[in-house]
Amino acid sequence: MGFIEAMERIREEFPNDNVKHGQFFEKMCKSYLLNDPLYENRFSDVWLWNEFPDRKEADTGVDIVAKEHSGALWAIQCNFYDENTTLIKKTLTHFSPHQADMIFPNG
């Protein structure tokens, strides 16, 4: 099953349940980062936020933490939008302030 098909299936199985949409999308993104050739060689570990061993806070807006082989950490936010949603700059840039609270040199 491809990425688009997986997103469609999430919508079909959990109509109008944004929490479930987000949870499954985060797991799908984690799997992608672990298995896609572009990223599987870059990252040594990928955690959902609630799995991250060094988390200090309950929720900072970070959904996934990925660790490069060099040890550098990436804070990743996953959002499952409706396929007809138009993203605007404000939506894409609101995540940055959360990163200041933690050491994520690569965003």
Coordinates of N, CA and C in Angstrom, one line a residue, residues 6-104:
A6 N -2.7 4.8 2.0 CA -2.7 4.7 3.5 C -3.5 5.8 4.1
M7 N -3.3 7.0 3.6 CA -4.0 8.2 4.1 C -5.5 8.1 3.8
E8 N -5.8 7.6 2.6 CA -7.3 7.4 2.3 C -7.9 6.4 3.2
R9 N -7.2 5.3 3.5 CA -7.7 4.3 4.4 C -7.9 4.8 5.8
I10 N -7.0 5.6 6.3 CA -7.2 6.3 7.6 C -8.5 7.1 7.6
R11 N -8.7 7.9 6.6 CA -9.9 8.7 6.5 C -11.2 7.8 6.5
E12 N -11.1 6.7 5.7 CA -12.3 5.8 5.6 C -12.6 5.1 6.9
E13 N -11.5 4.6 7.6 CA -11.7 3.8 8.8 C -12.1 4.7 10.0
F14 N -11.7 5.9 10.0 CA -12.0 6.8 11.2 C -12.5 8.1 10.7
P15 N -13.7 8.1 10.1 CA -14.2 9.4 9.6 C -14.5 10.3 10.7
N16 N -14.1 11.6 10.5 CA -14.4 12.6 11.5 C -13.7 12.4 12.9
D17 N -12.7 11.6 12.9 CA -11.9 11.4 14.2 C -10.5 11.9 14.0
N18 N -10.3 13.2 14.2 CA -9.0 13.9 14.0 C -7.9 13.3 14.9
V19 N -8.3 12.9 16.1 CA -7.3 12.3 17.0 C -6.7 11.1 16.4
K20 N -7.6 10.2 15.9 CA -7.1 8.9 15.3 C -6.3 9.2 14.0
H21 N -6.8 10.2 13.2 CA -6.1 10.5 12.0 C -4.7 10.9 12.4
G22 N -4.5 11.7 13.4 CA -3.2 12.2 13.8 C -2.3 11.1 14.3
Q23 N -2.9 10.2 15.1 CA -2.1 9.1 15.7 C -1.6 8.2 14.6
F24 N -2.4 7.8 13.7 CA -2.0 6.9 12.7 C -1.1 7.5 11.7
F25 N -1.3 8.8 11.4 CA -0.4 9.5 10.5 C 1.0 9.6 11.1
E26 N 1.1 9.9 12.4 CA 2.4 9.9 13.1 C 3.1 8.6 13.0
K27 N 2.4 7.5 13.2 CA 3.0 6.2 13.0 C 3.5 5.9 11.6
M28 N 2.7 6.4 10.7 CA 3.0 6.2 9.3 C 4.3 7.0 8.9
C29 N 4.4 8.2 9.4 CA 5.6 9.0 9.2 C 6.8 8.4 9.8
K30 N 6.7 7.9 11.0 CA 7.8 7.2 11.6 C 8.3 6.0 10.8
S31 N 7.3 5.2 10.3 CA 7.7 4.1 9.4 C 8.4 4.5 8.2
Y32 N 7.9 5.6 7.6 CA 8.5 6.2 6.4 C 9.9 6.6 6.7
L33 N 10.2 7.3 7.8 CA 11.6 7.7 8.1 C 12.5 6.5 8.3
L34 N 11.9 5.4 8.9 CA 12.8 4.2 9.1 C 13.0 3.4 7.9
N35 N 12.2 3.5 6.9 CA 12.2 2.6 5.7 C 12.5 3.2 4.4
D36 N 12.3 4.5 4.2 CA 12.6 5.2 2.9 C 14.1 5.3 2.7
P37 N 14.6 4.9 1.6 CA 16.1 4.9 1.3 C 16.7 6.3 1.6
L38 N 16.0 7.4 1.4 CA 16.5 8.7 1.6 C 16.8 8.9 3.1
Y39 N 16.0 8.4 4.0 CA 16.1 8.6 5.4 C 16.7 7.4 6.2
E40 N 16.5 6.2 5.8 CA 16.9 5.1 6.6 C 18.4 5.1 6.8
N41 N 19.2 5.6 5.9 CA 20.6 5.7 6.1 C 21.0 6.9 6.8
R42 N 20.2 7.9 7.0 CA 20.5 9.1 7.7 C 20.3 9.0 9.2
F43 N 19.2 8.3 9.6 CA 18.8 8.2 11.0 C 19.1 6.9 11.6
S44 N 19.7 6.9 12.8 CA 20.0 5.7 13.5 C 18.7 5.3 14.4
D45 N 17.9 6.3 14.8 CA 16.8 6.0 15.6 C 15.7 7.0 15.2
V46 N 14.4 6.6 15.3 CA 13.3 7.4 15.1 C 12.2 7.0 16.2
W47 N 11.8 8.0 17.0 CA 10.8 7.8 18.0 C 9.6 8.7 17.9
L48 N 8.4 8.1 18.2 CA 7.3 9.0 18.4 C 7.6 9.8 19.7
W49 N 7.0 10.9 19.9 CA 7.3 11.8 21.1 C 7.2 11.0 22.4
N50 N 6.1 10.2 22.5 CA 5.9 9.5 23.8 C 6.9 8.4 24.0
E51 N 7.7 8.0 23.0 CA 8.7 7.0 23.1 C 10.1 7.5 23.3
F52 N 10.2 8.8 23.1 CA 11.6 9.5 23.1 C 12.1 9.4 24.5
P53 N 13.3 8.7 24.7 CA 13.8 8.5 26.1 C 14.2 9.8 26.8
D54 N 14.6 10.8 26.1 CA 15.1 12.0 26.8 C 14.0 13.1 26.9
R55 N 12.8 12.8 26.7 CA 11.8 13.9 26.7 C 11.6 14.3 28.2
K56 N 11.5 15.6 28.4 CA 11.3 16.2 29.7 C 9.9 16.7 29.9
E57 N 9.2 17.0 28.9 CA 7.9 17.6 29.0 C 6.8 16.6 28.4
A58 N 5.6 16.8 28.7 CA 4.5 15.9 28.2 C 4.3 16.1 26.7
D59 N 4.2 17.4 26.3 CA 3.9 17.6 24.9 C 4.4 19.0 24.5
T60 N 5.3 19.1 23.6 CA 5.8 20.4 23.2 C 5.4 20.8 21.7
G61 N 4.6 19.9 21.1 CA 4.3 20.1 19.7 C 5.2 19.2 18.8
V62 N 6.2 18.6 19.4 CA 7.0 17.6 18.7 C 6.3 16.3 18.6
D63 N 6.2 15.8 17.4 CA 5.5 14.5 17.2 C 6.5 13.3 17.1
I64 N 7.6 13.6 16.4 CA 8.6 12.6 16.2 C 10.0 13.2 16.4
V65 N 10.9 12.4 17.0 CA 12.3 12.8 17.2 C 13.1 11.8 16.4
A66 N 14.0 12.3 15.5 CA 14.8 11.4 14.7 C 16.3 11.7 15.1
K67 N 17.1 10.7 15.2 CA 18.5 10.9 15.6 C 19.4 10.4 14.5
E68 N 20.2 11.4 14.0 CA 21.2 11.1 13.0 C 22.3 10.2 13.5
H69 N 23.0 9.5 12.7 CA 24.1 8.7 13.1 C 25.2 9.5 13.8
S70 N 25.3 10.8 13.5 CA 26.2 11.7 14.2 C 25.7 12.1 15.6
G71 N 24.5 11.8 15.9 CA 23.9 12.1 17.3 C 23.0 13.3 17.2
A72 N 23.0 14.1 16.1 CA 22.2 15.2 16.0 C 20.7 14.8 16.0
L73 N 19.9 15.6 16.7 CA 18.5 15.3 16.8 C 17.6 16.2 16.0
W74 N 16.6 15.6 15.4 CA 15.6 16.4 14.6 C 14.3 16.4 15.3
A75 N 13.6 17.5 15.5 CA 12.3 17.6 16.0 C 11.3 17.7 14.8
I76 N 10.4 16.8 14.7 CA 9.5 16.7 13.5 C 8.1 16.8 14.0
Q77 N 7.3 17.6 13.3 CA 5.9 17.7 13.5 C 5.1 17.1 12.4
C78 N 4.1 16.3 12.6 CA 3.3 15.6 11.6 C 1.9 16.2 11.7
N79 N 1.4 16.6 10.6 CA 0.0 17.1 10.6 C -0.8 16.4 9.5
F80 N -1.9 15.9 9.8 CA -2.8 15.2 8.9 C -3.9 16.1 8.5
Y81 N -3.7 16.8 7.4 CA -4.7 17.8 6.9 C -5.6 17.1 5.9
D82 N -6.8 17.7 5.8 CA -7.7 17.3 4.7 C -7.0 17.5 3.4
E83 N -7.3 16.7 2.4 CA -6.6 16.8 1.1 C -6.9 18.0 0.4
N84 N -7.9 18.8 0.7 CA -8.2 20.0 0.1 C -7.7 21.3 0.8
T85 N -7.0 21.0 1.9 CA -6.5 22.2 2.7 C -5.3 22.9 2.0
T86 N -5.4 24.2 2.0 CA -4.3 25.0 1.4 C -3.5 25.4 2.6
L87 N -2.2 25.1 2.6 CA -1.3 25.5 3.7 C -0.8 26.9 3.5
I88 N -0.8 27.7 4.5 CA -0.2 29.1 4.5 C 1.0 29.1 5.3
K89 N 1.8 30.2 5.1 CA 3.1 30.3 5.8 C 3.0 30.2 7.3
K90 N 2.0 30.9 7.8 CA 1.8 31.0 9.3 C 1.6 29.5 9.8
T91 N 0.9 28.7 9.1 CA 0.7 27.3 9.6 C 2.0 26.6 9.6
L92 N 2.9 26.8 8.6 CA 4.1 26.1 8.5 C 5.2 26.6 9.5
T93 N 5.1 27.8 9.9 CA 6.2 28.4 10.7 C 5.9 28.5 12.2
H94 N 4.7 28.1 12.6 CA 4.3 28.2 14.0 C 5.0 27.2 14.9
F95 N 5.7 26.2 14.3 CA 6.3 25.1 15.1 C 7.7 25.6 15.6
S96 N 8.4 26.5 15.0 CA 9.7 26.9 15.3 C 9.9 27.3 16.8
P97 N 9.0 28.1 17.4 CA 9.3 28.5 18.8 C 9.4 27.3 19.8
H98 N 8.7 26.2 19.5 CA 8.8 25.0 20.4 C 10.2 24.4 20.4
Q99 N 11.0 24.6 19.3 CA 12.3 24.0 19.2 C 13.3 24.7 20.1
A100 N 13.0 26.0 20.5 CA 14.0 26.7 21.3 C 14.1 26.1 22.7
D101 N 13.1 25.4 23.1 CA 13.1 24.8 24.4 C 13.9 23.5 24.5
M102 N 14.4 23.0 23.4 CA 15.1 21.7 23.4 C 16.3 21.9 22.4
I103 N 17.2 20.9 22.5 CA 18.3 21.0 21.6 C 18.0 20.1 20.4
F104 N 17.6 20.8 19.3 CA 17.3 20.1 18.0 C 18.0 21.0 17.0

